[in-house]
Amino acid sequence: GVSTADGGTGAPRAGVRLDGRVVVVTGASSGIGRATARRLAAAGATVVVAARRARELGQVVDEIVAAGGRASAQPVDVAVWD
């Protein structure tokens, strides 16, 4: 796991790099999920953002890419199992 500096919320410690890692963040279209995706991307991870709202996911990907990160969107409803 990733060492955390903030009581276990999942945010990487300052200086921890996640280059070469791929992470999936559900609920990434807003709020904590969006902030987590952006922070993980800033630490070097390739982020797959997942949520129901495709338009908002596209905005998150655009923000990450504009900041120099790597991301892709996967519209999904984790409550629906096919």
Tab-separated table of N, CA, C and O in Angstrom:
chain	number	residue	atom	x	y	z
A	1	GLY	N	0.798	-1.176	0.000
A	1	GLY	CA	0.000	0.000	0.000
A	1	GLY	C	0.844	1.245	0.000
A	1	GLY	O	2.048	1.191	0.169
A	2	VAL	N	0.190	2.358	-0.170
A	2	VAL	CA	0.862	3.649	-0.187
A	2	VAL	C	0.892	4.197	1.222
A	2	VAL	O	-0.109	4.201	1.918
A	3	SER	N	2.045	4.633	1.651
A	3	SER	CA	2.205	5.247	2.956
A	3	SER	C	1.450	6.570	2.967
A	3	SER	O	1.530	7.344	2.024
A	4	THR	N	0.706	6.823	4.026
A	4	THR	CA	-0.074	8.054	4.071
A	4	THR	C	0.354	8.936	5.227
A	4	THR	O	0.814	8.479	6.257
A	5	ALA	N	0.163	10.230	5.008
A	5	ALA	CA	0.550	11.205	6.021
A	5	ALA	C	-0.658	11.806	6.724
A	5	ALA	O	-0.519	12.630	7.591
A	6	ASP	N	-1.840	11.396	6.331
A	6	ASP	CA	-3.025	12.101	6.799
A	6	ASP	C	-4.025	11.204	7.512
A	6	ASP	O	-5.221	11.332	7.340
A	7	GLY	N	-3.542	10.264	8.276
A	7	GLY	CA	-4.444	9.433	9.056
A	7	GLY	C	-5.118	8.335	8.265
A	7	GLY	O	-6.149	7.822	8.663
A	8	GLY	N	-4.575	7.971	7.120
A	8	GLY	CA	-5.103	6.843	6.373
A	8	GLY	C	-6.171	7.168	5.358
A	8	GLY	O	-6.904	6.296	4.924
A	9	THR	N	-6.284	8.419	4.922
A	9	THR	CA	-7.302	8.757	3.936
A	9	THR	C	-6.900	8.351	2.522
A	9	THR	O	-7.692	8.461	1.604
A	10	GLY	N	-5.669	7.898	2.347
A	10	GLY	CA	-5.245	7.442	1.033
A	10	GLY	C	-4.412	8.427	0.262
A	10	GLY	O	-3.879	8.093	-0.784
A	11	ALA	N	-4.279	9.642	0.738
A	11	ALA	CA	-3.453	10.617	0.031
A	11	ALA	C	-1.978	10.294	0.270
A	11	ALA	O	-1.570	10.051	1.393
A	12	PRO	N	-1.187	10.244	-0.802
A	12	PRO	CA	0.222	9.906	-0.614
A	12	PRO	C	0.959	10.973	0.179
A	12	PRO	O	0.617	12.148	0.125
A	13	ARG	N	1.972	10.532	0.918
A	13	ARG	CA	2.820	11.477	1.655
A	13	ARG	C	3.504	12.407	0.673
A	13	ARG	O	3.764	12.035	-0.460
A	14	ALA	N	3.835	13.576	1.138
A	14	ALA	CA	4.593	14.516	0.303
A	14	ALA	C	5.883	13.834	-0.132
A	14	ALA	O	6.570	13.213	0.667
A	15	GLY	N	6.171	13.907	-1.398
A	15	GLY	CA	7.393	13.322	-1.919
A	15	GLY	C	7.251	11.886	-2.395
A	15	GLY	O	8.127	11.387	-3.084
A	16	VAL	N	6.174	11.189	-2.032
A	16	VAL	CA	5.962	9.818	-2.495
A	16	VAL	C	5.555	9.881	-3.961
A	16	VAL	O	4.655	10.627	-4.329
A	17	ARG	N	6.237	9.115	-4.795
A	17	ARG	CA	5.929	9.088	-6.225
A	17	ARG	C	5.218	7.784	-6.563
A	17	ARG	O	5.526	6.736	-6.001
A	18	LEU	N	4.282	7.866	-7.474
A	18	LEU	CA	3.511	6.700	-7.900
A	18	LEU	C	3.725	6.412	-9.385
A	18	LEU	O	2.899	5.776	-10.024
A	19	ASP	N	4.850	6.866	-9.926
A	19	ASP	CA	5.166	6.630	-11.326
A	19	ASP	C	5.123	5.137	-11.627
A	19	ASP	O	5.591	4.324	-10.833
A	20	GLY	N	4.534	4.795	-12.777
A	20	GLY	CA	4.450	3.401	-13.178
A	20	GLY	C	3.286	2.644	-12.565
A	20	GLY	O	3.077	1.479	-12.880
A	21	ARG	N	2.538	3.282	-11.711
A	21	ARG	CA	1.380	2.639	-11.084
A	21	ARG	C	0.108	3.096	-11.780
A	21	ARG	O	0.007	4.231	-12.240
A	22	VAL	N	-0.860	2.210	-11.847
A	22	VAL	CA	-2.181	2.546	-12.372
A	22	VAL	C	-3.168	2.403	-11.226
A	22	VAL	O	-3.172	1.381	-10.538
A	23	VAL	N	-3.965	3.428	-11.018
A	23	VAL	CA	-4.965	3.389	-9.956
A	23	VAL	C	-6.348	3.638	-10.546
A	23	VAL	O	-6.496	4.355	-11.533
A	24	VAL	N	-7.361	3.015	-9.952
A	24	VAL	CA	-8.746	3.220	-10.338
A	24	VAL	C	-9.431	3.944	-9.183
A	24	VAL	O	-9.352	3.497	-8.035
A	25	VAL	N	-10.073	5.052	-9.508
A	25	VAL	CA	-10.785	5.825	-8.495
A	25	VAL	C	-12.259	5.843	-8.870
A	25	VAL	O	-12.636	6.366	-9.919
A	26	THR	N	-13.095	5.231	-8.030
A	26	THR	CA	-14.544	5.269	-8.268
A	26	THR	C	-15.118	6.515	-7.611
A	26	THR	O	-14.553	7.059	-6.665
A	27	GLY	N	-16.223	6.974	-8.142
A	27	GLY	CA	-16.828	8.198	-7.622
A	27	GLY	C	-15.998	9.423	-7.960
A	27	GLY	O	-16.037	10.432	-7.269
A	28	ALA	N	-15.256	9.337	-9.060
A	28	ALA	CA	-14.270	10.366	-9.391
A	28	ALA	C	-14.843	11.578	-10.116
A	28	ALA	O	-14.093	12.485	-10.451
A	29	SER	N	-16.144	11.621	-10.346
A	29	SER	CA	-16.697	12.754	-11.081
A	29	SER	C	-16.881	13.995	-10.209
A	29	SER	O	-17.074	15.095	-10.735
A	30	SER	N	-16.788	13.840	-8.880
A	30	SER	CA	-16.964	14.999	-8.007
A	30	SER	C	-16.415	14.705	-6.610
A	30	SER	O	-16.077	13.572	-6.291
A	31	GLY	N	-16.336	15.744	-5.832
A	31	GLY	CA	-16.005	15.624	-4.413
A	31	GLY	C	-14.686	14.958	-4.100
A	31	GLY	O	-13.664	15.225	-4.738
A	32	ILE	N	-14.727	14.090	-3.100
A	32	ILE	CA	-13.517	13.417	-2.625
A	32	ILE	C	-12.891	12.561	-3.723
A	32	ILE	O	-11.667	12.529	-3.867
A	33	GLY	N	-13.715	11.875	-4.513
A	33	GLY	CA	-13.185	11.046	-5.595
A	33	GLY	C	-12.417	11.861	-6.618
A	33	GLY	O	-11.335	11.475	-7.065
A	34	ARG	N	-12.965	13.007	-6.986
A	34	ARG	CA	-12.296	13.890	-7.952
A	34	ARG	C	-10.984	14.399	-7.387
A	34	ARG	O	-9.956	14.375	-8.061
A	35	ALA	N	-11.005	14.855	-6.145
A	35	ALA	CA	-9.791	15.372	-5.508
A	35	ALA	C	-8.742	14.276	-5.372
A	35	ALA	O	-7.547	14.517	-5.582
A	36	THR	N	-9.161	13.073	-5.034
A	36	THR	CA	-8.234	11.949	-4.903
A	36	THR	C	-7.591	11.629	-6.246
A	36	THR	O	-6.372	11.425	-6.323
A	37	ALA	N	-8.393	11.591	-7.303
A	37	ALA	CA	-7.856	11.304	-8.637
A	37	ALA	C	-6.813	12.341	-9.037
A	37	ALA	O	-5.735	11.990	-9.539
A	38	ARG	N	-7.102	13.585	-8.803
A	38	ARG	CA	-6.159	14.656	-9.162
A	38	ARG	C	-4.873	14.556	-8.342
A	38	ARG	O	-3.776	14.735	-8.870
A	39	ARG	N	-5.001	14.246	-7.073
A	39	ARG	CA	-3.812	14.152	-6.217
A	39	ARG	C	-2.946	12.948	-6.592
A	39	ARG	O	-1.722	13.046	-6.619
A	40	LEU	N	-3.572	11.824	-6.883
A	40	LEU	CA	-2.820	10.640	-7.282
A	40	LEU	C	-2.112	10.869	-8.612
A	40	LEU	O	-0.959	10.455	-8.798
A	41	ALA	N	-2.791	11.547	-9.548
A	41	ALA	CA	-2.164	11.868	-10.828
A	41	ALA	C	-0.977	12.809	-10.624
A	41	ALA	O	0.075	12.639	-11.251
A	42	ALA	N	-1.122	13.779	-9.731
A	42	ALA	CA	-0.025	14.703	-9.447
A	42	ALA	C	1.180	13.977	-8.858
A	42	ALA	O	2.320	14.414	-9.023
A	43	ALA	N	0.921	12.835	-8.199
A	43	ALA	CA	2.015	12.032	-7.631
A	43	ALA	C	2.600	11.072	-8.662
A	43	ALA	O	3.485	10.289	-8.336
A	44	GLY	N	2.094	11.118	-9.913
A	44	GLY	CA	2.688	10.334	-10.978
A	44	GLY	C	1.919	9.117	-11.436
A	44	GLY	O	2.309	8.459	-12.394
A	45	ALA	N	0.829	8.783	-10.768
A	45	ALA	CA	0.049	7.603	-11.157
A	45	ALA	C	-0.726	7.876	-12.444
A	45	ALA	O	-1.107	9.009	-12.728
A	46	THR	N	-0.945	6.834	-13.211
A	46	THR	CA	-1.922	6.879	-14.292
A	46	THR	C	-3.258	6.553	-13.646
A	46	THR	O	-3.380	5.539	-12.962
A	47	VAL	N	-4.234	7.422	-13.839
A	47	VAL	CA	-5.494	7.297	-13.117
A	47	VAL	C	-6.630	6.932	-14.075
A	47	VAL	O	-6.807	7.572	-15.113
A	48	VAL	N	-7.374	5.901	-13.713
A	48	VAL	CA	-8.615	5.560	-14.401
A	48	VAL	C	-9.730	6.078	-13.508
A	48	VAL	O	-9.879	5.615	-12.373
A	49	VAL	N	-10.454	7.076	-14.010
A	49	VAL	CA	-11.537	7.656	-13.226
A	49	VAL	C	-12.839	6.980	-13.627
A	49	VAL	O	-13.121	6.796	-14.804
A	50	ALA	N	-13.623	6.588	-12.637
A	50	ALA	CA	-14.865	5.861	-12.889
A	50	ALA	C	-16.009	6.478	-12.091
A	50	ALA	O	-15.838	6.823	-10.917
A	51	ALA	N	-17.142	6.626	-12.756
A	51	ALA	CA	-18.360	7.139	-12.120
A	51	ALA	C	-19.479	7.050	-13.146
A	51	ALA	O	-19.251	6.681	-14.298
A	52	ARG	N	-20.673	7.403	-12.732
A	52	ARG	CA	-21.825	7.339	-13.633
A	52	ARG	C	-21.877	8.499	-14.618
A	52	ARG	O	-22.376	8.352	-15.723
A	53	ARG	N	-21.390	9.655	-14.245
A	53	ARG	CA	-21.553	10.869	-15.056
A	53	ARG	C	-20.376	11.057	-16.021
A	53	ARG	O	-19.329	11.573	-15.649
A	54	ALA	N	-20.581	10.642	-17.262
A	54	ALA	CA	-19.512	10.651	-18.269
A	54	ALA	C	-18.987	12.060	-18.549
A	54	ALA	O	-17.773	12.250	-18.700
A	55	ARG	N	-19.860	13.033	-18.616
A	55	ARG	CA	-19.419	14.403	-18.925
A	55	ARG	C	-18.461	14.928	-17.863
A	55	ARG	O	-17.403	15.477	-18.165
A	56	GLU	N	-18.822	14.713	-16.606
A	56	GLU	CA	-17.961	15.165	-15.513
A	56	GLU	C	-16.641	14.397	-15.494
A	56	GLU	O	-15.592	14.959	-15.191
A	57	LEU	N	-16.681	13.104	-15.825
A	57	LEU	CA	-15.442	12.327	-15.894
A	57	LEU	C	-14.510	12.905	-16.950
A	57	LEU	O	-13.294	12.985	-16.741
A	58	GLY	N	-15.074	13.293	-18.083
A	58	GLY	CA	-14.263	13.912	-19.126
A	58	GLY	C	-13.587	15.177	-18.638
A	58	GLY	O	-12.433	15.450	-18.973
A	59	GLN	N	-14.297	15.953	-17.818
A	59	GLN	CA	-13.712	17.165	-17.257
A	59	GLN	C	-12.556	16.838	-16.317
A	59	GLN	O	-11.524	17.520	-16.325
A	60	VAL	N	-12.701	15.778	-15.519
A	60	VAL	CA	-11.628	15.370	-14.604
A	60	VAL	C	-10.404	14.948	-15.409
A	60	VAL	O	-9.274	15.355	-15.107
A	61	VAL	N	-10.615	14.151	-16.449
A	61	VAL	CA	-9.500	13.736	-17.307
A	61	VAL	C	-8.825	14.959	-17.915
A	61	VAL	O	-7.592	15.068	-17.905
A	62	ASP	N	-9.609	15.897	-18.419
A	62	ASP	CA	-9.041	17.112	-19.006
A	62	ASP	C	-8.196	17.881	-17.998
A	62	ASP	O	-7.113	18.382	-18.330
A	63	GLU	N	-8.669	17.983	-16.753
A	63	GLU	CA	-7.920	18.687	-15.702
A	63	GLU	C	-6.596	17.993	-15.425
A	63	GLU	O	-5.553	18.644	-15.285
A	64	ILE	N	-6.635	16.664	-15.328
A	64	ILE	CA	-5.420	15.898	-15.029
A	64	ILE	C	-4.414	16.031	-16.164
A	64	ILE	O	-3.223	16.284	-15.938
A	65	VAL	N	-4.893	15.892	-17.394
A	65	VAL	CA	-4.004	15.987	-18.556
A	65	VAL	C	-3.425	17.401	-18.669
A	65	VAL	O	-2.235	17.576	-18.951
A	66	ALA	N	-4.246	18.422	-18.434
A	66	ALA	CA	-3.773	19.807	-18.494
A	66	ALA	C	-2.668	20.075	-17.475
A	66	ALA	O	-1.793	20.912	-17.702
A	67	ALA	N	-2.704	19.336	-16.369
A	67	ALA	CA	-1.687	19.493	-15.323
A	67	ALA	C	-0.463	18.606	-15.580
A	67	ALA	O	0.434	18.547	-14.747
A	68	GLY	N	-0.465	17.899	-16.734
A	68	GLY	CA	0.690	17.066	-17.080
A	68	GLY	C	0.555	15.607	-16.698
A	68	GLY	O	1.515	14.840	-16.826
A	69	GLY	N	-0.615	15.193	-16.225
A	69	GLY	CA	-0.812	13.809	-15.804
A	69	GLY	C	-1.404	12.938	-16.895
A	69	GLY	O	-1.639	13.393	-18.017
A	70	ARG	N	-1.623	11.674	-16.541
A	70	ARG	CA	-2.216	10.697	-17.452
A	70	ARG	C	-3.482	10.148	-16.818
A	70	ARG	O	-3.465	9.751	-15.648
A	71	ALA	N	-4.571	10.128	-17.617
A	71	ALA	CA	-5.846	9.647	-17.082
A	71	ALA	C	-6.741	9.178	-18.215
A	71	ALA	O	-6.588	9.600	-19.359
A	72	SER	N	-7.660	8.306	-17.860
A	72	SER	CA	-8.712	7.901	-18.782
A	72	SER	C	-10.003	7.754	-17.985
A	72	SER	O	-9.976	7.545	-16.775
A	73	ALA	N	-11.119	7.865	-18.710
A	73	ALA	CA	-12.430	7.805	-18.061
A	73	ALA	C	-13.125	6.498	-18.394
A	73	ALA	O	-13.031	6.000	-19.517
A	74	GLN	N	-13.841	5.968	-17.401
A	74	GLN	CA	-14.648	4.768	-17.592
A	74	GLN	C	-16.007	5.000	-16.952
A	74	GLN	O	-16.155	4.819	-15.741
A	75	PRO	N	-16.995	5.426	-17.756
A	75	PRO	CA	-18.329	5.593	-17.183
A	75	PRO	C	-18.861	4.235	-16.710
A	75	PRO	O	-18.833	3.256	-17.465
A	76	VAL	N	-19.292	4.179	-15.462
A	76	VAL	CA	-19.744	2.915	-14.886
A	76	VAL	C	-20.628	3.189	-13.676
A	76	VAL	O	-20.446	4.180	-12.984
A	77	ASP	N	-21.576	2.295	-13.456
A	77	ASP	CA	-22.377	2.348	-12.238
A	77	ASP	C	-21.986	1.097	-11.438
A	77	ASP	O	-22.343	-0.022	-11.812
A	78	VAL	N	-21.225	1.276	-10.375
A	78	VAL	CA	-20.724	0.126	-9.621
A	78	VAL	C	-21.835	-0.636	-8.906
A	78	VAL	O	-21.609	-1.739	-8.412
A	79	ALA	N	-23.050	-0.069	-8.873
A	79	ALA	CA	-24.170	-0.754	-8.245
A	79	ALA	C	-24.841	-1.755	-9.187
A	79	ALA	O	-25.659	-2.551	-8.768
A	80	VAL	N	-24.473	-1.707	-10.478
A	80	VAL	CA	-25.083	-2.595	-11.473
A	80	VAL	C	-24.069	-3.648	-11.888
A	80	VAL	O	-22.995	-3.329	-12.387
A	81	TRP	N	-24.413	-4.912	-11.670
A	81	TRP	CA	-23.532	-6.026	-12.042
A	81	TRP	C	-24.149	-6.760	-13.219
A	81	TRP	O	-25.275	-7.241	-13.136
A	82	ASP	N	-23.426	-6.869	-14.301
A	82	ASP	CA	-23.914	-7.595	-15.487
A	82	ASP	C	-23.280	-8.962	-15.559
A	82	ASP	O	-22.168	-9.182	-15.309
